[in-house]
PDB file of C-alpha atoms in Angstrom:
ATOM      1  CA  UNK A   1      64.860 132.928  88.756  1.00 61.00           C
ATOM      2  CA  UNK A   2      66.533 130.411  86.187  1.00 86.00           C
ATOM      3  CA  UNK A   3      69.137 128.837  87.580  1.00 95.00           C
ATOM      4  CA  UNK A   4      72.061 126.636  86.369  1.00 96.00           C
ATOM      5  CA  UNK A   5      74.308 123.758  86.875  1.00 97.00           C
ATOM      6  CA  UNK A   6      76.055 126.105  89.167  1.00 97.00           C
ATOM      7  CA  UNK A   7      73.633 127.946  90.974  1.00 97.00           C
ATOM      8  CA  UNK A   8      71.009 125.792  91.361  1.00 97.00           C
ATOM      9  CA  UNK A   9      70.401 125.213  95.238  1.00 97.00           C
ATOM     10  CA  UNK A  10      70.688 122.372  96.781  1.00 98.00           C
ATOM     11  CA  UNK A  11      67.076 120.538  97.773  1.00 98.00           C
ATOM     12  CA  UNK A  12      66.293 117.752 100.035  1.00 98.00           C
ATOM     13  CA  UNK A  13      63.110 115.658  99.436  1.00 98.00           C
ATOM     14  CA  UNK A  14      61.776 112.601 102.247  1.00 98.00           C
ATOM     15  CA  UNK A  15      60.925 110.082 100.447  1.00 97.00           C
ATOM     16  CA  UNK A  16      58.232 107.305 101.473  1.00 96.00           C
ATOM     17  CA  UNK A  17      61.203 104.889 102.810  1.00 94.00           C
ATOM     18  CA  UNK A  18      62.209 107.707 105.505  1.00 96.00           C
ATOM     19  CA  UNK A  19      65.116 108.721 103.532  1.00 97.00           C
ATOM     20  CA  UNK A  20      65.935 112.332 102.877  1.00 98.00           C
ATOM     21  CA  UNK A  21      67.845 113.053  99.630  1.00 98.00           C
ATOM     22  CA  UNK A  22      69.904 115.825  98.418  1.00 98.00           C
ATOM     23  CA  UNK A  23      68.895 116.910  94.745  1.00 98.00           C
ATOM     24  CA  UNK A  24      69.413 119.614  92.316  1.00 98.00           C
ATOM     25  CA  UNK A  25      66.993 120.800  89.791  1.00 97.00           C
ATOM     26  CA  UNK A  26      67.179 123.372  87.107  1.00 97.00           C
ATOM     27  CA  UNK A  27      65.868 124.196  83.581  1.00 96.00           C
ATOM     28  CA  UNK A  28      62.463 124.516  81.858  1.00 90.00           C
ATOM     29  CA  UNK A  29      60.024 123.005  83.842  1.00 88.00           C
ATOM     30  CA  UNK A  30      57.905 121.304  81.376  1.00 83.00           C
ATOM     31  CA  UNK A  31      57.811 118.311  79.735  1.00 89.00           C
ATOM     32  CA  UNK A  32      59.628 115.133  80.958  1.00 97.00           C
ATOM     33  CA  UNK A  33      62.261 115.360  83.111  1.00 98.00           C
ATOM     34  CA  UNK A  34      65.398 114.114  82.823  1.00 98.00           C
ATOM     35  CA  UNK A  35      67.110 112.744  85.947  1.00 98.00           C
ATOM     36  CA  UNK A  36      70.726 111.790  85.988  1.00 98.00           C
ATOM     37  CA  UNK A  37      71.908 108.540  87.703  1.00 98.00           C
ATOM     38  CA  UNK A  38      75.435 108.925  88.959  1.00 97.00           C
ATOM     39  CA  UNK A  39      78.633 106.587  88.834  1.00 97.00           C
ATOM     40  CA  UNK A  40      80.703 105.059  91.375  1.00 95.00           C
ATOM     41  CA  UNK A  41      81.944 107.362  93.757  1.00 95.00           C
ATOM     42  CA  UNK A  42      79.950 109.877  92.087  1.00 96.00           C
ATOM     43  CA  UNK A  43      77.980 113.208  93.854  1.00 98.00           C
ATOM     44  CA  UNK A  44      76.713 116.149  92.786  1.00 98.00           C
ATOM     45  CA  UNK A  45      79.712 117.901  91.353  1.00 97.00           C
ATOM     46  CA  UNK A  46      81.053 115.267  89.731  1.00 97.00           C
ATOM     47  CA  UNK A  47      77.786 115.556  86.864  1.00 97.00           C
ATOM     48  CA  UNK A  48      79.408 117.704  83.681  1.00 97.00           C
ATOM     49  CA  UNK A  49      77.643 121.278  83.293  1.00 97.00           C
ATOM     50  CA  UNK A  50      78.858 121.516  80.031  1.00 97.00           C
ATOM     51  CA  UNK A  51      75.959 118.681  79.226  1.00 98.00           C
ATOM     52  CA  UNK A  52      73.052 119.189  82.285  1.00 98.00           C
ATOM     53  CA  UNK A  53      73.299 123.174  81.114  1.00 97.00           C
ATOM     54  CA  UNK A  54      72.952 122.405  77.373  1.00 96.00           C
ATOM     55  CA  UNK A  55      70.374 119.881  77.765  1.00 96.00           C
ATOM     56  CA  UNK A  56      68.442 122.159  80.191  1.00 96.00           C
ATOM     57  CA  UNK A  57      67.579 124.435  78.019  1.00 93.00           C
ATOM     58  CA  UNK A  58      64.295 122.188  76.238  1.00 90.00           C
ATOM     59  CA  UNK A  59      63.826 120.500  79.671  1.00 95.00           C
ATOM     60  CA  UNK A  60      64.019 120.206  83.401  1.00 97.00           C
ATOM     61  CA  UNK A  61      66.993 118.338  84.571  1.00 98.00           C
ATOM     62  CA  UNK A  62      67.463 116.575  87.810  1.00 98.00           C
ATOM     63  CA  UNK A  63      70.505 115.329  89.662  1.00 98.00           C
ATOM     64  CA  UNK A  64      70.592 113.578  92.837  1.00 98.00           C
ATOM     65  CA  UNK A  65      72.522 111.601  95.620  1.00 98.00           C
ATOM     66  CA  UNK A  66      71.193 108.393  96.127  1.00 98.00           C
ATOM     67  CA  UNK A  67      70.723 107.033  99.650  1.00 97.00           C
ATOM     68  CA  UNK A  68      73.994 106.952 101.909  1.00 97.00           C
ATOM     69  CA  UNK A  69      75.606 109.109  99.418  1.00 97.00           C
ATOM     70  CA  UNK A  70      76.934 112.656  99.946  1.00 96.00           C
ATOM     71  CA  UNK A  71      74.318 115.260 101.090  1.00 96.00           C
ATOM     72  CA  UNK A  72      71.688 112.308 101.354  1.00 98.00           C
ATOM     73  CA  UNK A  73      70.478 110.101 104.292  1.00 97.00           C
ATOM     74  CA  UNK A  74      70.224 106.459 104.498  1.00 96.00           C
ATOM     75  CA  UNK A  75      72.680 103.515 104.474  1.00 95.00           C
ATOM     76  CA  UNK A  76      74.261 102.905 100.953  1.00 96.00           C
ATOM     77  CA  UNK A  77      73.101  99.584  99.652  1.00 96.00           C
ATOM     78  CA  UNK A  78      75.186  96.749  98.396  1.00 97.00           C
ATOM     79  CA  UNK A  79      72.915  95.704  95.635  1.00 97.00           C
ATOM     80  CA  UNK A  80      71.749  96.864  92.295  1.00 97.00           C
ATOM     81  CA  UNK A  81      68.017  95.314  93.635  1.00 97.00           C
ATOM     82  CA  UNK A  82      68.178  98.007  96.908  1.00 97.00           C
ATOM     83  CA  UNK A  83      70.379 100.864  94.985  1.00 98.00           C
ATOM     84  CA  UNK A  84      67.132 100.880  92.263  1.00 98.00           C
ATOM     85  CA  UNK A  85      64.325 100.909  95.088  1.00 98.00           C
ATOM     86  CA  UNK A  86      66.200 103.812  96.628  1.00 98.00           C
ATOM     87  CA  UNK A  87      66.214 105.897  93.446  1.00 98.00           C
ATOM     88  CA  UNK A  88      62.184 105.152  92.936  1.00 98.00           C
ATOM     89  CA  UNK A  89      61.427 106.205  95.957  1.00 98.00           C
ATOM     90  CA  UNK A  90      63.064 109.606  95.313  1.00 98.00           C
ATOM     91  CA  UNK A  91      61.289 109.577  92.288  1.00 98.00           C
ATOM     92  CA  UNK A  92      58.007 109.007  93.718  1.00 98.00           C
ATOM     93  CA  UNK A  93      59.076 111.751  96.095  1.00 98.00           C
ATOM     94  CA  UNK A  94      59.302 113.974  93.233  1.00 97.00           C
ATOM     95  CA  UNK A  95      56.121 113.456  91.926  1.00 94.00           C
ATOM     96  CA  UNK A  96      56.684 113.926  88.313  1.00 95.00           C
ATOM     97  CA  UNK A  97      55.179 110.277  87.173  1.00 92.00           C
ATOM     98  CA  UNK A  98      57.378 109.542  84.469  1.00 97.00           C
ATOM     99  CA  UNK A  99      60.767 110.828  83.845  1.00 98.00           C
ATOM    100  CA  UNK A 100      63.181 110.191  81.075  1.00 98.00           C
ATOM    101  CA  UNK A 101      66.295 109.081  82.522  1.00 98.00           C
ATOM    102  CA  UNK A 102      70.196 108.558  82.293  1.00 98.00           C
ATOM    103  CA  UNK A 103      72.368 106.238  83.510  1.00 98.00           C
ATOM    104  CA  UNK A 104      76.320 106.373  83.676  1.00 98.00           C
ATOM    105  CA  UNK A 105      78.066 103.478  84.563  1.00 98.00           C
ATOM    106  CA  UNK A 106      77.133 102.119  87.864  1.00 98.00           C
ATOM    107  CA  UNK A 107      74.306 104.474  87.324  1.00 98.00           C
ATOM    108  CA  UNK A 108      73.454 102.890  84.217  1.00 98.00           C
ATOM    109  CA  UNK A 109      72.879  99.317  86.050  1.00 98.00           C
ATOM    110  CA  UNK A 110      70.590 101.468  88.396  1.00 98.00           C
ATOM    111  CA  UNK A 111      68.954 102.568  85.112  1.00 98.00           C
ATOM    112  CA  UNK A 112      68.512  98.932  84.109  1.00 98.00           C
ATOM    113  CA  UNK A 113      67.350  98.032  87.572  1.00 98.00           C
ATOM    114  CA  UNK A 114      64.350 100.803  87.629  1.00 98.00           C
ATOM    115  CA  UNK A 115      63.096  99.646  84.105  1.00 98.00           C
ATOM    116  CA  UNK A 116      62.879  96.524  85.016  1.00 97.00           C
ATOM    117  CA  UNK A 117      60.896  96.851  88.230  1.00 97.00           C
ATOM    118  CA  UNK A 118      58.494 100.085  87.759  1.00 97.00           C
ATOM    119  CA  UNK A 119      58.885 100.370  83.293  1.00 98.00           C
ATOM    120  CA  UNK A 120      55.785 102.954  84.010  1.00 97.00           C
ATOM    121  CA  UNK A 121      58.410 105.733  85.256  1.00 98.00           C
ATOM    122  CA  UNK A 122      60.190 105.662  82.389  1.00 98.00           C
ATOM    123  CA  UNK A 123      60.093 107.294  78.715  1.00 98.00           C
ATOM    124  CA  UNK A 124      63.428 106.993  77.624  1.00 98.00           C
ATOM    125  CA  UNK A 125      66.368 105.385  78.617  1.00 98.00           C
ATOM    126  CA  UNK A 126      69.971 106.702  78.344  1.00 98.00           C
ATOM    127  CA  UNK A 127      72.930 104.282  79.573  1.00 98.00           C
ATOM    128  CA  UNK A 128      76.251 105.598  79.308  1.00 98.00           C
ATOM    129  CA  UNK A 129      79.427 103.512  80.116  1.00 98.00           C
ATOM    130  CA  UNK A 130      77.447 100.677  81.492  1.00 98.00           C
ATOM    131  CA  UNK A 131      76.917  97.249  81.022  1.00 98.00           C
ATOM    132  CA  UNK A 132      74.070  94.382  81.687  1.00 98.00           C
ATOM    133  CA  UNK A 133      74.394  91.765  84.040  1.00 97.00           C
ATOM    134  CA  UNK A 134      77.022  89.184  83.981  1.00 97.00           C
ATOM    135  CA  UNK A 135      78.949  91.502  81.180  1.00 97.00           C
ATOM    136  CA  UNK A 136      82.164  90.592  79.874  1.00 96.00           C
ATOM    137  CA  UNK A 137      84.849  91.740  82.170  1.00 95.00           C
ATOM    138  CA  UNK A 138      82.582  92.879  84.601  1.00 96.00           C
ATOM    139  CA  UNK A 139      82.948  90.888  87.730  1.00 91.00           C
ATOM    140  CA  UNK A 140      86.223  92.497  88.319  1.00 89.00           C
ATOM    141  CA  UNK A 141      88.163  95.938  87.193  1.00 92.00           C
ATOM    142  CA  UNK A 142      91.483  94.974  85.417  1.00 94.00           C
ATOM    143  CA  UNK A 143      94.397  95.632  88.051  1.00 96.00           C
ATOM    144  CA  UNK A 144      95.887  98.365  86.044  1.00 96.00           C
ATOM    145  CA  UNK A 145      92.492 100.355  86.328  1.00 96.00           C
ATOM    146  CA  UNK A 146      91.347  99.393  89.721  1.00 94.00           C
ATOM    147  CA  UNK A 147      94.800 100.595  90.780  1.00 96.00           C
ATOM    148  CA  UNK A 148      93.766 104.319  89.947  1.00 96.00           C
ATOM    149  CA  UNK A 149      90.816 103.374  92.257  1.00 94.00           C
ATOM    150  CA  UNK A 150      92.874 102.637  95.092  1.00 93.00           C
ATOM    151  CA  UNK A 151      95.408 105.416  94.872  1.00 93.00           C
ATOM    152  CA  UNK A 152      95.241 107.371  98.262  1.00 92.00           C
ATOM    153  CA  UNK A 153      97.277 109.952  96.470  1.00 94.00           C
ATOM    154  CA  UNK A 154      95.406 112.210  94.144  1.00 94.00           C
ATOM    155  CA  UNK A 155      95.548 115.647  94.995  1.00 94.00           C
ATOM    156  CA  UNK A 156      93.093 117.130  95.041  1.00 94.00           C
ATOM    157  CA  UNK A 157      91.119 113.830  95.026  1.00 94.00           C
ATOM    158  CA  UNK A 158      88.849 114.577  92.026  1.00 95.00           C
ATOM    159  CA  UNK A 159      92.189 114.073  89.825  1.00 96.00           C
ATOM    160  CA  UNK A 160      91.243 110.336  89.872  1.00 96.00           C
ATOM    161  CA  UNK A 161      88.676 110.998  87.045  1.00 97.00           C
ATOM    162  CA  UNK A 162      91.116 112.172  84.596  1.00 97.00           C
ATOM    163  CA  UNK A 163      92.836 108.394  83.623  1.00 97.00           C
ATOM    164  CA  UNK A 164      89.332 106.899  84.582  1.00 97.00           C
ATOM    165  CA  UNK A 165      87.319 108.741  82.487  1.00 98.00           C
ATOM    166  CA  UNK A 166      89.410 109.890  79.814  1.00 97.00           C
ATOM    167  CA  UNK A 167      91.817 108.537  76.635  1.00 96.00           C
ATOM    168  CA  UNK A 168      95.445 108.516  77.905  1.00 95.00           C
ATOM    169  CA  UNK A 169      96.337 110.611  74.326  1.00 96.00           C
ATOM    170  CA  UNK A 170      97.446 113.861  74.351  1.00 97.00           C
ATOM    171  CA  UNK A 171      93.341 114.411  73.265  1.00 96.00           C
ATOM    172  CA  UNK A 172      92.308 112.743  75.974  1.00 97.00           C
ATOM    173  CA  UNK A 173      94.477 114.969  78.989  1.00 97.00           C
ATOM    174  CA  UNK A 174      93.045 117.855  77.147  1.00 97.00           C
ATOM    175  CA  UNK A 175      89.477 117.037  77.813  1.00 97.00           C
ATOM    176  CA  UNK A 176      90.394 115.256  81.150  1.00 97.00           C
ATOM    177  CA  UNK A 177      91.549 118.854  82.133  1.00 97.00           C
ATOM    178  CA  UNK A 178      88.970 121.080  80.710  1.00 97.00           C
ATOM    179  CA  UNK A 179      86.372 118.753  82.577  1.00 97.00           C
ATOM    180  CA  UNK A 180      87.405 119.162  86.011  1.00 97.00           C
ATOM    181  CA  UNK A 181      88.247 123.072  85.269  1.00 97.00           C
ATOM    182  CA  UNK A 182      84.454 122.697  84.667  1.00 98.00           C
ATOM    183  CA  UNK A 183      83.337 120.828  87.592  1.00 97.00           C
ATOM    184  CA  UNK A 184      84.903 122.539  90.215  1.00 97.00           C
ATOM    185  CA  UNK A 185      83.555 125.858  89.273  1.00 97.00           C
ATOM    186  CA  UNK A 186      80.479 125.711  91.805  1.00 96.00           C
ATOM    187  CA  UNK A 187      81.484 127.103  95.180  1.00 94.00           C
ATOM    188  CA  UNK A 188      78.995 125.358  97.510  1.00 95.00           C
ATOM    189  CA  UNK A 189      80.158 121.820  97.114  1.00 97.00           C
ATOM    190  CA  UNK A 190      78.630 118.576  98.036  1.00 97.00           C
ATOM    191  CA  UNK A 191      79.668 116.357 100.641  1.00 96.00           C
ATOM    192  CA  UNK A 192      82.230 113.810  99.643  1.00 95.00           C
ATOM    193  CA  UNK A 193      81.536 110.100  99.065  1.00 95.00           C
ATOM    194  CA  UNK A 194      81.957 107.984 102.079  1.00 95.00           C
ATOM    195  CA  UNK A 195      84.352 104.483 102.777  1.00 94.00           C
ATOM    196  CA  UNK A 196      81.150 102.978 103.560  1.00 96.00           C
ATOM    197  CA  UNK A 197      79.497 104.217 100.295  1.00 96.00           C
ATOM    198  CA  UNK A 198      82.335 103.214  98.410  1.00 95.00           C
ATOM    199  CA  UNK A 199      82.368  99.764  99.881  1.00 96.00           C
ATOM    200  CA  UNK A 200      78.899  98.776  99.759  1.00 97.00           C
ATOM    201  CA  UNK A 201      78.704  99.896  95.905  1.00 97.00           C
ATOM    202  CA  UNK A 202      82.160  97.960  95.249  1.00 94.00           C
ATOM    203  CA  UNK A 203      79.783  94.606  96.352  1.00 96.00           C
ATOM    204  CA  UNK A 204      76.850  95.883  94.191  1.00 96.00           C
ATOM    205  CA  UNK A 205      78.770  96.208  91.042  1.00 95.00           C
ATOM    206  CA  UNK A 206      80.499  92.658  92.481  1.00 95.00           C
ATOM    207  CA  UNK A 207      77.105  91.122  92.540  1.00 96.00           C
ATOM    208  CA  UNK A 208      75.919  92.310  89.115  1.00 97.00           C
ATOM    209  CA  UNK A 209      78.255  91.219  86.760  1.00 96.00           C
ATOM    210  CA  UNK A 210      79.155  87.879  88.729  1.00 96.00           C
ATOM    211  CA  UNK A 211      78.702  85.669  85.527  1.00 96.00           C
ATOM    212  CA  UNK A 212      75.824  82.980  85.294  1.00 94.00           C
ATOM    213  CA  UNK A 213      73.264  85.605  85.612  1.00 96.00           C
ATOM    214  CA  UNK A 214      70.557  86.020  82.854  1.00 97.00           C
ATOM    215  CA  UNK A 215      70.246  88.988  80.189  1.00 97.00           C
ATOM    216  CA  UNK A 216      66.813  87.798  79.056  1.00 97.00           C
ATOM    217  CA  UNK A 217      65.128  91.090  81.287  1.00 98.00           C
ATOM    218  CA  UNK A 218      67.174  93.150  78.227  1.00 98.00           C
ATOM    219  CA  UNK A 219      65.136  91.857  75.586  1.00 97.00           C
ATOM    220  CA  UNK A 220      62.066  93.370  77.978  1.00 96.00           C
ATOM    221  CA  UNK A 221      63.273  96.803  77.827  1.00 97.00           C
ATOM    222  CA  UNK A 222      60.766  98.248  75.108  1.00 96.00           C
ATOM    223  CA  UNK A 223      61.485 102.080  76.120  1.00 98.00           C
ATOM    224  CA  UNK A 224      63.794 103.699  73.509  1.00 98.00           C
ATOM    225  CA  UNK A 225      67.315 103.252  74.253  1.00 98.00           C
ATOM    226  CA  UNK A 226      70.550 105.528  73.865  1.00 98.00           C
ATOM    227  CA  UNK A 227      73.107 103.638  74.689  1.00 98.00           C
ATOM    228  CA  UNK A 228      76.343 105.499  74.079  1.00 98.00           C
ATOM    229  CA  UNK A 229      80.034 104.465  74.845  1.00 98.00           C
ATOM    230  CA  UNK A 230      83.798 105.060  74.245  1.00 98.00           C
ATOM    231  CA  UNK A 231      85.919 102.807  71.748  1.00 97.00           C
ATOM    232  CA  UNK A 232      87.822 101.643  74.914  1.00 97.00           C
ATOM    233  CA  UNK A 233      86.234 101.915  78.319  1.00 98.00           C
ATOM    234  CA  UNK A 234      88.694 100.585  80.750  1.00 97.00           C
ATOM    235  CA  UNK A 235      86.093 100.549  83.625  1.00 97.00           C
ATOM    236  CA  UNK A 236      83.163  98.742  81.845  1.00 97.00           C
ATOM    237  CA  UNK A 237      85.114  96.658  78.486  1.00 97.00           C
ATOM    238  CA  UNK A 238      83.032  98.455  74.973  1.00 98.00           C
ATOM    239  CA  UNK A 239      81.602  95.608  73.767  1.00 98.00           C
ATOM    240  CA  UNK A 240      79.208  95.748  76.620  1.00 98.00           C
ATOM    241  CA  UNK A 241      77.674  98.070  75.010  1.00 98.00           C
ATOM    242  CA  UNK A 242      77.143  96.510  71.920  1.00 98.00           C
ATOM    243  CA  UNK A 243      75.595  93.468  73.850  1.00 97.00           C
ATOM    244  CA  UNK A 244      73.359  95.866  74.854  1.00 98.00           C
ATOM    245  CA  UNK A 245      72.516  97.311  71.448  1.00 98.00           C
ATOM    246  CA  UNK A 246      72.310  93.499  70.318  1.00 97.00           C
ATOM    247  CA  UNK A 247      69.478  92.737  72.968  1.00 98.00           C
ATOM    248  CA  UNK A 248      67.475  95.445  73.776  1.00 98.00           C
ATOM    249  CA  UNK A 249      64.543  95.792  71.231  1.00 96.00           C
ATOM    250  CA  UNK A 250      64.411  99.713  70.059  1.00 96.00           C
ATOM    251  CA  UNK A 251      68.256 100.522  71.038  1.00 98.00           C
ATOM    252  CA  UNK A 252      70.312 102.667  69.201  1.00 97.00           C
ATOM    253  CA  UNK A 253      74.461 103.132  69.719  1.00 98.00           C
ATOM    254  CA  UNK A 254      77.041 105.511  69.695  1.00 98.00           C
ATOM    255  CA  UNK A 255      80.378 104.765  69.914  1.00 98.00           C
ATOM    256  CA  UNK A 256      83.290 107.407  70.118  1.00 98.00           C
ATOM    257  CA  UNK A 257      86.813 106.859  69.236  1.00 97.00           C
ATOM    258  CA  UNK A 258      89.808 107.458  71.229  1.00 96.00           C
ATOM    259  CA  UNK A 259      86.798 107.229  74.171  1.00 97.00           C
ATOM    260  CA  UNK A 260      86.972 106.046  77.331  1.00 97.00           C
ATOM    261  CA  UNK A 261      84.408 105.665  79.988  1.00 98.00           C
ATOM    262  CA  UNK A 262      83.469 108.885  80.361  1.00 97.00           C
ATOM    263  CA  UNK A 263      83.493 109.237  76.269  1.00 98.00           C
ATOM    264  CA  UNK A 264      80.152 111.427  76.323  1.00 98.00           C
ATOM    265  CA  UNK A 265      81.819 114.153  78.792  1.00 97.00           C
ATOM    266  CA  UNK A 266      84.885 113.971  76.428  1.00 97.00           C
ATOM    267  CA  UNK A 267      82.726 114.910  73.058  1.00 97.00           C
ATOM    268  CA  UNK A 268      80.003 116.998  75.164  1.00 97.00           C
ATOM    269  CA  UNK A 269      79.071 119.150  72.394  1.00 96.00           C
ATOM    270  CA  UNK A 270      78.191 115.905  69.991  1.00 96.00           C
ATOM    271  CA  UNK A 271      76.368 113.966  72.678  1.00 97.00           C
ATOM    272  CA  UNK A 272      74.824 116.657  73.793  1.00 96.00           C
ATOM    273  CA  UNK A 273      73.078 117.000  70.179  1.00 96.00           C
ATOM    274  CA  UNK A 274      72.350 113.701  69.741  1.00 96.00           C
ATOM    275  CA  UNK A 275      70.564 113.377  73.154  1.00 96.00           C
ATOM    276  CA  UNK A 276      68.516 116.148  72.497  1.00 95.00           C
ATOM    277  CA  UNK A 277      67.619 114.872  69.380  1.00 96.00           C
ATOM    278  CA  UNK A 278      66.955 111.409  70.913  1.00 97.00           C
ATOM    279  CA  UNK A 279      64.826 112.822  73.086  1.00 96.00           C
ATOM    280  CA  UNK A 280      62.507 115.747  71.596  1.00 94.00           C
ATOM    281  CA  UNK A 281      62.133 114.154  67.919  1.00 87.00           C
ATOM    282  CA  UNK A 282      62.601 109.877  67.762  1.00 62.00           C
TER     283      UNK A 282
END
């Protein structure tokens, strides 16, 4: 059977470090795979089918929960350092050996994280409204957006990724809209993300870009890099990406306007493309 974003079931793999995680895979199963690294407050349903589905059709794609979040076990960890260990040991669980992978956001530091410690598992790199350590702007959200993060009030509670990930223009509330029409098509939903999980990933991002850190590890990085971003990411400030872009040797960027952090859901068709192309032909 070939399953989708939609109907592909819901797996559970025990890793090494005793933690069971929750994991969906679909597509062709050949080649690399290409394993998505989730944001903040992130889970399985909060991925966009309109990219996983397009990009599974040249390869098998894998989303997962990382430990402590949603459908997985574990305690949630409060550092980048413990957040990337959890994610190798789920891919050792898998098996595969080397996996191309993308980051978005907080997922993206993961992404950083795992290259860093095991470069081996990795082909190609794909960070998406993330930054390095010690970015600009990064210790901190700006109050304006880490209000929307601390609104009790959305209803239903997935209408906090509109303004988060999305251009406030009349653009922008269009694609915010037609997003989470698309996410919450799946009927068998994963569990929700935790206080707990919340709060311990608040400290990670915290300890990451606490300034005084160095950036030399990004100048390390030899895997071919995507690093793609919107023209204004009120989450993670742009330029971070072009510091990115500026240090890491074989790095390429994309930059959308009228983007915010979640710029690459926004023009899904486009990035789509260009990942593809990133990763069957450079």
């Amino acid at each position: 059977m070939s399953y989708t974003h939609n109907t592909a079931p819901t797996e559970r793999v025990t890793a090494a470090n005793g933690i069971e995680f929750a994991f969906r895979r679909f597509g062709t199963p050949s080649g690399t795979p290409l394993v998505f690294i989730n944001h903040y407050r992130g889970n399985l349903d909060t991925f966009d089918p309109a990219v996983t589905d397009e990009l599974a059709k040249g390869r098998q794609v894998i989303l997962f929960d990382n430990a402590g979040v949603a459908g997985s076990s574990g305690e949630p960890k409060n550092s980048l350092e413990g957040m990337a260990a959890d994610a190798e040991a789920f891919l050792d669980a898998l098996g595969h050996g080397q996996y191309d992978l993308i980051g978005f956001s907080m997922g993206g530091q993961v992404a950083q994280q795992i290259v860093v410690d095991r470069p081996e598992l990795v082909r190609k790199l794909v960070l998406a409204g993330t930054g390095p350590r010690a970015g600009e702007g990064m210790k901190q959200m700006t109050a304006s957006t880490l209000a929307l993060f601390l609104r009790t009030d959305w209803e239903p509670a997935d209408e906090l990724w509109g303004p988060v990930f999305f251009s406030d223009s009349d653009k922008g509330k269009a694609a915010a809209r037609d997003y989470l029409t698309r996410t919450r098509e799946r009927t068998d939903r994963d569990a929700p993300v935790s206080a707990a999980v919340a709060q311990a990933h608040g400290e990670a991002a915290a300890g990451w870009g606490a300034p005084g850190q160095s950036q030399e590890y990004l100048t390390k990085i030899t895997q071919p890099t995507l690093i793609v971003n919107g023209s204004n990411d009120i989450v993670i400030p742009t330029i971070n990406s072009y510091l990115m872009f500026q240090a890491i040797p074989n790095a390429r960027l994309v930059l959308y306007p009228d983007g915010n952090h979640g710029a690459h859901y926004e023009n899904n068709r486009h990035f789509a493309r260009e990942l593809q192309y990133f990763l069957d032909v450079e």
